CSV table of C-alpha atoms in Angstrom, one decimal:
chain,number,residue,atom,x,y,z
A,1,MET,CA,-127.8,83.5,29.0
A,2,ASN,CA,-131.1,84.9,30.6
A,3,ARG,CA,-132.6,86.7,27.9
A,4,GLU,CA,-133.9,89.6,30.2
A,5,GLY,CA,-130.3,90.3,32.2
A,6,SER,CA,-130.8,91.9,35.9
A,7,LEU,CA,-132.8,95.0,36.3
A,8,PHE,CA,-131.1,97.9,36.1
A,9,GLU,CA,-132.3,100.4,37.9
A,10,LEU,CA,-131.6,104.1,37.4
A,11,GLN,CA,-132.3,105.7,41.1
A,12,GLY,CA,-129.9,103.6,42.4
A,13,PHE,CA,-127.7,106.0,40.3
A,14,LEU,CA,-128.6,109.0,40.5
A,15,GLY,CA,-129.2,112.0,43.7
A,16,ASP,CA,-132.5,112.9,45.2
A,17,SER,CA,-132.8,115.6,43.2
A,18,GLU,CA,-130.3,114.2,39.7
A,19,HIS,CA,-132.7,113.5,36.1
A,20,TYR,CA,-130.1,111.7,34.6
A,21,HIS,CA,-126.6,109.9,34.9
A,22,LEU,CA,-123.7,110.6,32.1
A,23,SER,CA,-120.7,109.6,32.4
A,24,LYS,CA,-117.6,108.5,30.2
A,25,ASN,CA,-116.4,104.8,30.1
A,26,ARG,CA,-113.5,103.1,28.9
A,27,LEU,CA,-114.8,99.3,28.8
A,28,SER,CA,-112.8,96.1,28.2
A,29,GLN,CA,-112.7,92.3,29.6
A,30,LYS,CA,-111.8,93.7,33.0
A,31,THR,CA,-115.2,95.6,33.3
A,32,ASP,CA,-117.5,94.3,35.5
A,33,LEU,CA,-120.6,94.8,33.4
A,34,ALA,CA,-123.4,91.7,33.5
A,35,TYR,CA,-125.8,91.3,30.8
A,36,HIS,CA,-128.7,93.7,31.9
A,37,ARG,CA,-132.1,95.8,31.3
A,38,HIS,CA,-132.8,99.1,32.3
A,39,ASN,CA,-135.9,100.7,33.5
A,40,TYR,CA,-134.8,103.8,31.6
A,41,PHE,CA,-133.2,105.1,28.1
A,42,GLU,CA,-130.1,104.7,27.3
A,43,LEU,CA,-127.5,106.2,24.5
A,44,PHE,CA,-124.6,105.4,24.4
A,45,TRP,CA,-122.1,106.6,21.3
A,46,VAL,CA,-118.0,105.2,20.3
A,47,ILE,CA,-115.8,107.4,20.5
A,48,GLU,CA,-112.4,105.1,20.6
A,49,GLY,CA,-111.7,101.4,20.2
A,50,LYS,CA,-113.3,97.7,19.1
A,51,GLY,CA,-115.8,96.2,20.6
A,52,THR,CA,-119.0,93.9,20.4
A,53,HIS,CA,-122.3,95.0,21.9
A,54,VAL,CA,-124.5,91.8,23.4
A,55,LEU,CA,-127.9,93.3,22.4
A,56,ASN,CA,-131.4,91.1,22.7
A,57,GLY,CA,-129.3,87.7,22.6
A,58,ARG,CA,-127.2,88.9,19.2
A,59,THR,CA,-123.7,90.4,18.6
A,60,ARG,CA,-122.8,92.9,16.6
A,61,MET,CA,-119.3,95.4,16.3
A,62,LEU,CA,-119.1,98.4,17.9
A,63,SER,CA,-116.6,101.0,17.0
A,64,VAL,CA,-116.3,104.4,16.1
A,65,GLY,CA,-118.8,107.0,15.9
A,66,ASP,CA,-121.5,104.0,16.1
A,67,ALA,CA,-123.6,105.8,18.6
A,68,VAL,CA,-127.3,103.0,20.3
A,69,PHE,CA,-130.2,104.4,21.2
A,70,LEU,CA,-131.3,101.8,24.3
A,71,ARG,CA,-135.1,101.6,25.3
A,72,PRO,CA,-136.0,100.0,28.9
A,73,LYS,CA,-136.9,96.4,27.0
A,74,ASP,CA,-133.6,96.1,25.1
A,75,SER,CA,-131.1,93.6,27.0
A,76,HIS,CA,-127.3,93.9,26.7
A,77,THR,CA,-123.5,93.8,27.5
A,78,PHE,CA,-120.0,94.1,26.2
A,79,SER,CA,-117.4,92.4,24.9
A,80,PHE,CA,-114.1,91.9,24.0
A,81,ALA,CA,-112.0,89.3,21.5
A,82,THR,CA,-108.8,90.1,23.2
A,83,SER,CA,-107.3,91.5,26.5
A,84,ASP,CA,-106.1,94.6,25.2
A,85,ALA,CA,-109.4,95.1,22.9
A,86,TYR,CA,-111.7,98.5,24.9
A,87,VAL,CA,-114.3,101.0,24.0
A,88,LEU,CA,-114.3,103.8,24.9
A,89,ILE,CA,-117.7,105.5,25.3
A,90,TYR,CA,-119.9,108.4,26.7
A,91,ASN,CA,-123.7,106.8,28.0
A,92,LEU,CA,-126.7,108.6,29.1
A,93,ALA,CA,-129.0,107.7,30.8
A,94,PHE,CA,-132.9,109.3,31.8
A,95,PHE,CA,-136.6,108.5,32.9
A,96,PRO,CA,-139.3,107.8,30.5
A,97,LYS,CA,-141.2,110.2,32.4
A,98,ASP,CA,-139.5,113.3,31.3
A,99,PHE,CA,-139.0,111.9,27.9
A,100,GLN,CA,-142.2,111.2,26.6
A,101,PHE,CA,-142.9,114.6,25.6
A,102,PHE,CA,-139.4,114.8,23.2
A,103,LYS,CA,-142.2,112.9,20.7
A,104,GLU,CA,-145.4,115.1,21.4
A,105,ARG,CA,-143.8,118.2,20.4
A,106,TYR,CA,-141.2,117.3,17.8
A,107,PHE,CA,-141.2,113.2,16.5
A,108,ALA,CA,-145.2,112.6,16.9
A,109,LYS,CA,-144.6,111.0,12.9
A,110,THR,CA,-140.9,109.2,14.0
A,111,ALA,CA,-140.2,106.1,14.5
A,112,SER,CA,-137.2,106.3,14.9
A,113,PHE,CA,-134.8,107.3,18.1
A,114,PHE,CA,-135.6,106.0,21.8
A,115,TRP,CA,-139.2,105.2,19.7
A,116,SER,CA,-138.6,102.1,17.2
A,117,GLN,CA,-140.6,99.6,17.3
A,118,THR,CA,-138.6,97.5,15.6
A,119,GLU,CA,-136.9,94.4,17.9
A,120,ASP,CA,-133.6,95.5,18.0
A,121,PRO,CA,-133.1,99.3,19.0
A,122,TYR,CA,-132.1,102.6,16.8
A,123,GLN,CA,-128.4,102.5,15.5
A,124,VAL,CA,-126.6,105.6,13.6
A,125,GLN,CA,-123.5,105.9,12.8
A,126,LEU,CA,-122.0,110.1,13.1
A,127,THR,CA,-119.1,111.7,11.1
A,128,ALA,CA,-116.3,112.6,12.9
A,129,ASP,CA,-117.5,115.9,12.5
A,130,GLN,CA,-120.7,115.6,14.7
A,131,LEU,CA,-118.8,112.3,16.8
A,132,ARG,CA,-116.5,115.5,17.7
A,133,SER,CA,-118.9,117.9,18.4
A,134,LEU,CA,-122.0,115.6,20.3
A,135,SER,CA,-118.1,114.7,23.1
A,136,HIS,CA,-117.8,118.5,23.4
A,137,ARG,CA,-121.0,118.8,24.5
A,138,ALA,CA,-121.5,115.8,26.4
A,139,ASN,CA,-117.6,116.7,28.1
A,140,GLU,CA,-119.2,120.5,28.5
A,141,LEU,CA,-122.2,118.8,30.6
A,142,LEU,CA,-120.0,115.9,32.9
A,143,GLU,CA,-119.5,118.7,35.7
A,144,THR,CA,-122.6,120.5,35.7
A,145,PRO,CA,-125.6,119.6,37.8
A,146,ARG,CA,-127.8,116.8,36.8
A,147,LEU,CA,-130.6,118.9,35.9
A,148,LEU,CA,-133.8,119.0,33.7
A,149,PHE,CA,-132.7,122.2,31.3
A,150,HIS,CA,-129.2,119.9,30.8
A,151,LEU,CA,-131.0,117.6,29.8
A,152,ASP,CA,-132.9,118.7,27.4
A,153,ARG,CA,-130.2,120.8,26.1
A,154,LEU,CA,-128.2,117.8,25.2
A,155,LEU,CA,-130.6,115.9,24.0
A,156,LEU,CA,-132.1,118.8,21.9
A,157,TYR,CA,-128.3,119.4,20.3
A,158,LEU,CA,-128.2,115.7,19.6
A,159,PHE,CA,-131.6,115.8,17.5
A,160,ASN,CA,-130.7,118.6,16.0
A,161,LEU,CA,-127.3,117.2,14.9
A,162,ILE,CA,-127.9,113.6,13.3
A,163,HIS,CA,-132.2,114.5,12.1
A,164,PHE,CA,-132.0,117.8,10.7
A,165,SER,CA,-128.0,118.2,9.8
A,166,LYS,CA,-127.4,115.2,7.4
A,167,PRO,CA,-129.3,113.4,4.6
A,168,VAL,CA,-130.1,109.6,6.0
A,169,ASN,CA,-133.1,108.3,5.4
A,170,ASP,CA,-134.4,106.6,9.1
A,171,THR,CA,-135.7,103.9,7.0
A,172,ALA,CA,-132.1,102.9,4.7
A,173,PRO,CA,-130.2,100.1,6.2
A,174,TYR,CA,-127.8,101.1,8.7
A,175,TRP,CA,-125.1,99.9,6.2
A,176,LEU,CA,-126.4,102.7,3.7
A,177,GLN,CA,-126.2,104.9,7.0
A,178,LYS,CA,-122.7,104.7,7.8
A,179,ALA,CA,-121.5,104.6,4.2
A,180,ILE,CA,-123.1,107.8,3.5
A,181,ALA,CA,-122.0,109.4,7.0
A,182,SER,CA,-118.8,108.0,5.7
A,183,PHE,CA,-118.4,109.3,2.5
A,184,VAL,CA,-119.5,112.7,4.1
A,185,SER,CA,-117.0,112.9,6.9
A,186,GLY,CA,-114.1,112.1,4.7
A,187,ALA,CA,-111.0,115.0,5.8
A,188,SER,CA,-110.1,115.2,2.1
A,189,ASN,CA,-111.8,115.7,-0.8
A,190,ASP,CA,-110.4,112.4,-2.8
A,191,THR,CA,-113.7,110.7,-1.9
A,192,TYR,CA,-115.5,113.3,-3.8
A,193,GLN,CA,-113.3,113.1,-6.6
A,194,GLU,CA,-113.6,109.5,-6.8
A,195,GLY,CA,-117.8,109.0,-6.3
A,196,VAL,CA,-118.4,106.1,-7.3
A,197,GLY,CA,-116.2,103.8,-6.6
A,198,ALA,CA,-115.3,105.5,-3.3
A,199,PHE,CA,-118.8,104.9,-2.1
A,200,LEU,CA,-119.5,101.2,-3.2
A,201,ARG,CA,-116.1,100.4,-1.3
A,202,LEU,CA,-117.8,101.9,1.7
A,203,CYS,CA,-121.3,100.0,1.1
A,204,GLU,CA,-119.5,96.7,0.5
A,205,ARG,CA,-122.3,95.8,-2.0
A,206,SER,CA,-122.3,95.2,-5.2
A,207,ASN,CA,-123.3,98.1,-7.6
A,208,ALA,CA,-126.9,96.8,-8.2
A,209,HIS,CA,-127.5,96.3,-5.2
A,210,VAL,CA,-126.8,99.8,-4.2
A,211,ASN,CA,-128.6,101.1,-7.2
A,212,ARG,CA,-131.7,98.9,-5.8
A,213,THR,CA,-131.3,99.9,-1.8
A,214,LEU,CA,-130.9,104.1,-2.8
A,215,ARG,CA,-134.3,103.6,-5.2
A,216,SER,CA,-135.5,101.9,-2.8
A,217,HIS,CA,-135.1,104.5,0.3
A,218,TYR,CA,-133.8,107.9,-1.4
A,219,GLY,CA,-136.0,107.7,-5.0
A,220,GLN,CA,-132.9,108.1,-7.0
A,221,ASN,CA,-129.8,105.6,-8.5
A,222,LEU,CA,-126.4,105.9,-7.3
A,223,THR,CA,-124.9,108.5,-9.7
A,224,HIS,CA,-127.8,111.1,-9.3
A,225,PHE,CA,-127.0,110.4,-5.0
A,226,ILE,CA,-122.9,110.9,-5.5
A,227,ASN,CA,-123.8,114.2,-7.3
A,228,ARG,CA,-126.4,114.6,-4.4
A,229,LEU,CA,-123.7,114.6,-1.4
A,230,ARG,CA,-121.6,116.5,-3.8
A,231,LEU,CA,-123.4,119.1,-4.3
A,232,SER,CA,-124.3,119.4,-0.5
A,233,ARG,CA,-120.6,119.5,-0.1
A,234,ALA,CA,-119.9,122.3,-3.0
A,235,LYS,CA,-122.8,124.2,-1.4
A,236,GLU,CA,-121.2,124.0,1.9
A,237,GLU,CA,-117.9,125.8,0.6
A,238,LEU,CA,-119.2,128.2,-1.5
A,239,GLY,CA,-120.6,129.8,1.4
A,240,THR,CA,-117.4,128.9,3.9
A,241,THR,CA,-114.7,128.7,1.9
A,242,ASN,CA,-112.9,132.1,-0.2
A,243,LYS,CA,-112.2,129.1,-2.8
A,244,GLY,CA,-112.9,129.5,-6.8
A,245,ILE,CA,-116.1,128.2,-8.0
A,246,LYS,CA,-114.1,126.0,-10.5
A,247,GLU,CA,-112.1,125.0,-8.0
A,248,ILE,CA,-114.9,123.7,-5.8
A,249,ALA,CA,-116.2,122.1,-8.5
A,250,PHE,CA,-112.6,119.8,-9.8
A,251,ASP,CA,-112.4,119.2,-5.9
A,252,MET,CA,-116.3,117.9,-5.8
A,253,GLY,CA,-115.2,115.6,-9.0
A,254,PHE,CA,-116.8,118.0,-11.8
A,255,ASN,CA,-114.7,118.2,-14.0
A,256,ASP,CA,-117.2,120.0,-16.2
A,257,VAL,CA,-117.3,123.4,-14.6
A,258,ASN,CA,-120.5,123.5,-17.1
A,259,TYR,CA,-122.0,120.8,-15.8
A,260,PHE,CA,-122.0,122.0,-12.1
A,261,HIS,CA,-123.5,125.1,-13.2
A,262,LYS,CA,-126.3,123.1,-14.4
A,263,LEU,CA,-126.5,120.5,-11.4
A,264,PHE,CA,-125.9,123.3,-9.2
A,265,LYS,CA,-128.8,125.6,-10.3
A,266,ALA,CA,-131.4,122.8,-11.1
A,267,ALA,CA,-130.7,121.6,-7.3
A,268,TYR,CA,-130.9,125.1,-5.5
A,269,GLY,CA,-132.4,127.7,-8.7
A,270,VAL,CA,-129.7,129.7,-8.0
A,271,SER,CA,-126.4,129.8,-10.1
A,272,PRO,CA,-123.0,129.3,-7.6
A,273,HIS,CA,-121.9,132.5,-8.1
A,274,LYS,CA,-125.7,134.2,-6.9
A,275,PHE,CA,-125.8,131.6,-4.1
A,276,ARG,CA,-122.0,132.8,-2.6
A,277,LYS,CA,-123.2,136.5,-3.1
A,278,LYS,CA,-126.2,135.8,-1.3
A,279,HIS,CA,-124.3,133.7,1.5
A,280,THR,CA,-121.7,135.0,2.3
A,281,ILE,CA,-121.3,137.3,5.0
A,282,VAL,CA,-120.3,141.2,4.5
A,283,PHE,CA,-117.9,142.8,7.8
């Protein structure tokens, strides 16, 4: 395989007044997609299926929720082990000249997303809610004119969604980011109630290894980190549901309500009751 592959140029996909390309594609063994590089930034995220991403000469498995931030220097394609395997993705491509100001204005000190200088591009695991929300926003733009206004809207929404809305450290290893995203996006409270055991299964690493990694990237051990995630979810439920405080504490895995009150006040400076009173909207 040629290390760089064929060169794809964005101009070939756009009309004269268009600034980006956005599409929704089903890729499988039947897809004729050569190993290639490009003269543009590219973002794709997986909403269905599983496959293999061939990236810069190496392979990595792709599954639902994976989002990859490709740079012009990256070369890639997709491969599938069986005839019925596929991935359904959203794909966004845009010119470097229309994008540089985002770094200058919002991410001057950030070495993640499209500005990563690592050998492989930045990749993140979207939670179920993030995946649904981002895909809905992209779907709205599929039929709109490809103007800079709409590109900026989508990118700002994306950055807000994944940079400011979840407790992921940009420098943390991908397996840890993915485990955190899966933990916080659980459809039920069973994961929160089990806590450490559930998180370790998602990490697929030993207790000692996970503890060392969390201390290195978050300055907390496993128990403290899980309590941080539990308290964050509890804070959300206090502000958005009518559940009793005792019920929320139990759902988050705190069987001792007094201990829950103590941790919550230490984390947020107020008791759960005062937090709910302050943040509940009065109609």
